[in-house]
PDB file of C-alpha atoms in Angstrom:
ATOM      1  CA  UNK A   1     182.550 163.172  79.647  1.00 53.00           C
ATOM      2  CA  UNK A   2     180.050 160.309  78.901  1.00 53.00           C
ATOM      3  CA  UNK A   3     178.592 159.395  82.483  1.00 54.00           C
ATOM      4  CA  UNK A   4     178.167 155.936  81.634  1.00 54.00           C
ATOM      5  CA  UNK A   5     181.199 153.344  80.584  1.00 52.00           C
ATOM      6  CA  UNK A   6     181.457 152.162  77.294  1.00 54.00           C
ATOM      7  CA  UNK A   7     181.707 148.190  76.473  1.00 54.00           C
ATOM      8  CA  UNK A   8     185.438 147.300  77.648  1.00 52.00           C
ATOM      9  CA  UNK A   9     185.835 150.399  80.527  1.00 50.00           C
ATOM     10  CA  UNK A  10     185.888 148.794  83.858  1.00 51.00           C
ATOM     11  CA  UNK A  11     184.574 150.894  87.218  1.00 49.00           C
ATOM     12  CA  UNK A  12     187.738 151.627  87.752  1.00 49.00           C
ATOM     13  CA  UNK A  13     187.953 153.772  84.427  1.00 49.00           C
ATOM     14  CA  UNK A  14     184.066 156.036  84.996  1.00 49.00           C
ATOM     15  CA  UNK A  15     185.553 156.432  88.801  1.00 51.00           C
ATOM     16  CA  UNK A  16     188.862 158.132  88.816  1.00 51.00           C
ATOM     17  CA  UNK A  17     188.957 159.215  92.594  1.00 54.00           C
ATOM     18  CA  UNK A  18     188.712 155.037  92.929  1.00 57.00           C
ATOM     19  CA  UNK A  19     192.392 154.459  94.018  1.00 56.00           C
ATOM     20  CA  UNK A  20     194.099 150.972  93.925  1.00 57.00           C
ATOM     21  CA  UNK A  21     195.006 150.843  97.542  1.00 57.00           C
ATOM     22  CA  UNK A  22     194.995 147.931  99.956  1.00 61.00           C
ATOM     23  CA  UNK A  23     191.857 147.627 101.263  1.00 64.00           C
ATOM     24  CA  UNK A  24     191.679 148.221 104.942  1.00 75.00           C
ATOM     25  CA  UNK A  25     191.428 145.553 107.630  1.00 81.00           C
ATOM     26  CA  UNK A  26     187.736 145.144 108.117  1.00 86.00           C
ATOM     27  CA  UNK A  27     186.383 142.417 109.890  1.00 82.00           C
ATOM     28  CA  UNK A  28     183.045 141.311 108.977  1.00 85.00           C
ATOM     29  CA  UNK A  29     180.762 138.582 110.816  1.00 83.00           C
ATOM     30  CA  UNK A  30     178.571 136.135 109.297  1.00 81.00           C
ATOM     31  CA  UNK A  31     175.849 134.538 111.646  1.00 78.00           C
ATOM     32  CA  UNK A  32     173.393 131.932 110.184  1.00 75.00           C
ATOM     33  CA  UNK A  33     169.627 132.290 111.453  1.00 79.00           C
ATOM     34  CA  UNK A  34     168.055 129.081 112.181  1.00 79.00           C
ATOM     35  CA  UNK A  35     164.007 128.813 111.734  1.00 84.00           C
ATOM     36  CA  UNK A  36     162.798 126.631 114.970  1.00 86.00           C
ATOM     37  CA  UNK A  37     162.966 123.079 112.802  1.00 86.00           C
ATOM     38  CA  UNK A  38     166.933 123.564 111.875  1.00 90.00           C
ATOM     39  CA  UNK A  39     167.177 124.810 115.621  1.00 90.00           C
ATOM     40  CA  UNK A  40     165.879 122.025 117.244  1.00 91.00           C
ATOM     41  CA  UNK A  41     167.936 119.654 115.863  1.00 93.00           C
ATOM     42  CA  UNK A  42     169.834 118.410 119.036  1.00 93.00           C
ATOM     43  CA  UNK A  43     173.053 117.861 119.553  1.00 94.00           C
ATOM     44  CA  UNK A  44     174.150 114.645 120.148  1.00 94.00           C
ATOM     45  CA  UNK A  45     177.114 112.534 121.111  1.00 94.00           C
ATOM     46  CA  UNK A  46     179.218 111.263 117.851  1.00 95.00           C
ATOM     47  CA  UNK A  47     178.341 107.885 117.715  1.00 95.00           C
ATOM     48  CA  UNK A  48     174.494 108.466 118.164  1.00 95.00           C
ATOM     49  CA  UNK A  49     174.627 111.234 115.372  1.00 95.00           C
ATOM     50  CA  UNK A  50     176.339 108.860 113.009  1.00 96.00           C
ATOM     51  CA  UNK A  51     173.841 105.854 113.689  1.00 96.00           C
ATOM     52  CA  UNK A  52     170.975 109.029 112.901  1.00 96.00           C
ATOM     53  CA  UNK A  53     172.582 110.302 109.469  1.00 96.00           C
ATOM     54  CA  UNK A  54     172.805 106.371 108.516  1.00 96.00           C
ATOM     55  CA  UNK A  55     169.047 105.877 109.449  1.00 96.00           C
ATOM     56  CA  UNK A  56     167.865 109.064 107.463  1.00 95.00           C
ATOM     57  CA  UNK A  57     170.216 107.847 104.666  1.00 94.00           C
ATOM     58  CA  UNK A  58     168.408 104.459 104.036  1.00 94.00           C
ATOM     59  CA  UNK A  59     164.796 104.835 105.769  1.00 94.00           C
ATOM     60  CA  UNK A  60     163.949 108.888 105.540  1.00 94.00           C
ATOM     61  CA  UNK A  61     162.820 110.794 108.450  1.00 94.00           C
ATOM     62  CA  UNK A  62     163.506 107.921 110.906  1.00 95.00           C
ATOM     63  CA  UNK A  63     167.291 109.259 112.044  1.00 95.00           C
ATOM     64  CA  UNK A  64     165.051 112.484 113.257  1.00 95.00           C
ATOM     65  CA  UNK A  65     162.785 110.108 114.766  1.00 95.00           C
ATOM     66  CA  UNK A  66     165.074 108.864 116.847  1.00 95.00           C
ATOM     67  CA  UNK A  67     167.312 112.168 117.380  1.00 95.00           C
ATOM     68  CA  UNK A  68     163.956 113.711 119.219  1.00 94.00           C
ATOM     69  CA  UNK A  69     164.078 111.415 122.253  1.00 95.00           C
ATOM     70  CA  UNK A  70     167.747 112.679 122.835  1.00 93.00           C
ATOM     71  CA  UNK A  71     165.936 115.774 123.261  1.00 92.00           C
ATOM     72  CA  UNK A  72     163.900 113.906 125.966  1.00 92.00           C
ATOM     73  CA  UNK A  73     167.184 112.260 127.523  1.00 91.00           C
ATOM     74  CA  UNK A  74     168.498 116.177 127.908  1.00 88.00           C
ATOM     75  CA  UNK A  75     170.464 116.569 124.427  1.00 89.00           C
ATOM     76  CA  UNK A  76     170.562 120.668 123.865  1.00 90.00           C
ATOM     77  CA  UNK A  77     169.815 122.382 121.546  1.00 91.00           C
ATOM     78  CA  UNK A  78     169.461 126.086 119.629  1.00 89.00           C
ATOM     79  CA  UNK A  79     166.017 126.693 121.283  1.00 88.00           C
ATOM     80  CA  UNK A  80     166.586 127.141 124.974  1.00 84.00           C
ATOM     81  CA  UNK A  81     163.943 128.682 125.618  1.00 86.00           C
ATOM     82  CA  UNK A  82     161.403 126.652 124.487  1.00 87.00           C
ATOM     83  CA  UNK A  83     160.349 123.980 126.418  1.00 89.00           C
ATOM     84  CA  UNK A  84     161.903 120.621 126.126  1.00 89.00           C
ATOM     85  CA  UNK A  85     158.527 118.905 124.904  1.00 90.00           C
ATOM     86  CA  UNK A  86     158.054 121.740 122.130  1.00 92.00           C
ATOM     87  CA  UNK A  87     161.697 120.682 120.759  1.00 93.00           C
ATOM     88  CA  UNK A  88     160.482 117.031 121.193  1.00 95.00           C
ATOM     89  CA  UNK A  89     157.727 117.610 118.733  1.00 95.00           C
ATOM     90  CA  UNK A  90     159.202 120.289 116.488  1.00 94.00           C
ATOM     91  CA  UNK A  91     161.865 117.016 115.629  1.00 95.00           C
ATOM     92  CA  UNK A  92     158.601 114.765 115.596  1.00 95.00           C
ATOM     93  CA  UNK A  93     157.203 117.249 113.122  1.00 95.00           C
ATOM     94  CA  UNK A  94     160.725 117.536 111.195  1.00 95.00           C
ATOM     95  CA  UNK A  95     160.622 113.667 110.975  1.00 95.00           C
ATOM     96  CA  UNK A  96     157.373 113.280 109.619  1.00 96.00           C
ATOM     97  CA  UNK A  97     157.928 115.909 106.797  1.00 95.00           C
ATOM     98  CA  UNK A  98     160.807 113.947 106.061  1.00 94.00           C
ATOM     99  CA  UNK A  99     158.787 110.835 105.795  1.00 94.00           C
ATOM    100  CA  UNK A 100     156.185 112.159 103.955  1.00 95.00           C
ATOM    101  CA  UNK A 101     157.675 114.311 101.097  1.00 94.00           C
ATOM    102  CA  UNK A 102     160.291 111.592 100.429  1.00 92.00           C
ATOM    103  CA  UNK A 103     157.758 110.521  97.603  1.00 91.00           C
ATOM    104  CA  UNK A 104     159.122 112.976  95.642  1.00 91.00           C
ATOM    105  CA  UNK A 105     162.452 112.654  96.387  1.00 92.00           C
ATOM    106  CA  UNK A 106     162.707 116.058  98.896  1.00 92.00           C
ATOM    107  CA  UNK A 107     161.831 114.568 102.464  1.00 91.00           C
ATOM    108  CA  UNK A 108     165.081 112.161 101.587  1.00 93.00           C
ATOM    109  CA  UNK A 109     167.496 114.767 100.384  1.00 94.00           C
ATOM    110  CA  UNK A 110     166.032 116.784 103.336  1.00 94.00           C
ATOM    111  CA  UNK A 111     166.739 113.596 105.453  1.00 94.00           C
ATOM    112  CA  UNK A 112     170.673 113.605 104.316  1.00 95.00           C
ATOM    113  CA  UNK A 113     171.067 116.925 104.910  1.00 95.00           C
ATOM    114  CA  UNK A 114     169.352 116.626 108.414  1.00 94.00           C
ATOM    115  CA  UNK A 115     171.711 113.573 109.235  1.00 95.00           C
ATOM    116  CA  UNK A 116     174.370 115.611 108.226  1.00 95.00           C
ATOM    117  CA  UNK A 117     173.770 118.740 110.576  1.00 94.00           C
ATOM    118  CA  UNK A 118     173.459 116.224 113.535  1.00 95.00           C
ATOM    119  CA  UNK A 119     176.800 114.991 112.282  1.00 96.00           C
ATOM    120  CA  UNK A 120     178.849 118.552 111.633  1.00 94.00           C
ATOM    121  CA  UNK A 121     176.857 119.711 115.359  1.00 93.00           C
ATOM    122  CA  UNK A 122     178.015 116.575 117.078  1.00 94.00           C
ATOM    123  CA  UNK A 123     181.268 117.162 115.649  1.00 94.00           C
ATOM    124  CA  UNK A 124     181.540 121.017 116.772  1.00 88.00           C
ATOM    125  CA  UNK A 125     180.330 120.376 120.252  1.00 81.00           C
ATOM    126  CA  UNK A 126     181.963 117.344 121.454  1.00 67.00           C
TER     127      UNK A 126
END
């Protein structure tokens, strides 16, 4: 028997012990890892998240700007336990990488996206 499949032969054809049964009910959980700048983003109250995705739309970096002194007004976030002035600046710092690469078009598509994760958090966690 040739031990590899020829053009056309699925696995199913090189691996006869391979049944076709229903596979079994396994569960499997998926967990996104933040790094600290997607964790710090804050979450915020609906309204304020929308008026932040419609700043970073239009003026890049300045929606994060403004998200990082909900940090300072006791919005939560994924980090807690950093300090609440680390989160402050790690948004600062998100903000002005925002501002500064939107040159070249990736601090404003960064910006959306940003604007958009205050948005889908806000939306969860209301």
């Amino acid at each position: 028997m040739d031990p590899f499949p020829k053009e056309g032969e699925g696995a199913a054809a090189a691996e006869p012990s391979r049944g076709a049964a229903p596979s079994s009910g396994v569960v499997v959980q998926v967990r996104e890892k933040k790094g600290p700048l997607r964790a710090a983003i804050p979450y915020m109250p609906f309204p304020v998240a929308v008026i932040c995705l419609f700043l970073n739309t239009f003026v890049p970096g300045l929606g994060t700007f403004v998200s990082a002194f909900t940090v300072l007004c006791g919005a939560r976030t994924d980090l807690p336990d950093r300090h609440m002035c680390c989160v402050f600046w790690l948004n600062i710092a998100a903000a002005l990488i925002q501002i500064l690469t939107a040159i070249v078009m990736v601090g404003w598509i960064m910006s959306i996206f940003w604007g958009m994760d205050m948005v889908i958090l806000a939306s969860k966690y209301s």
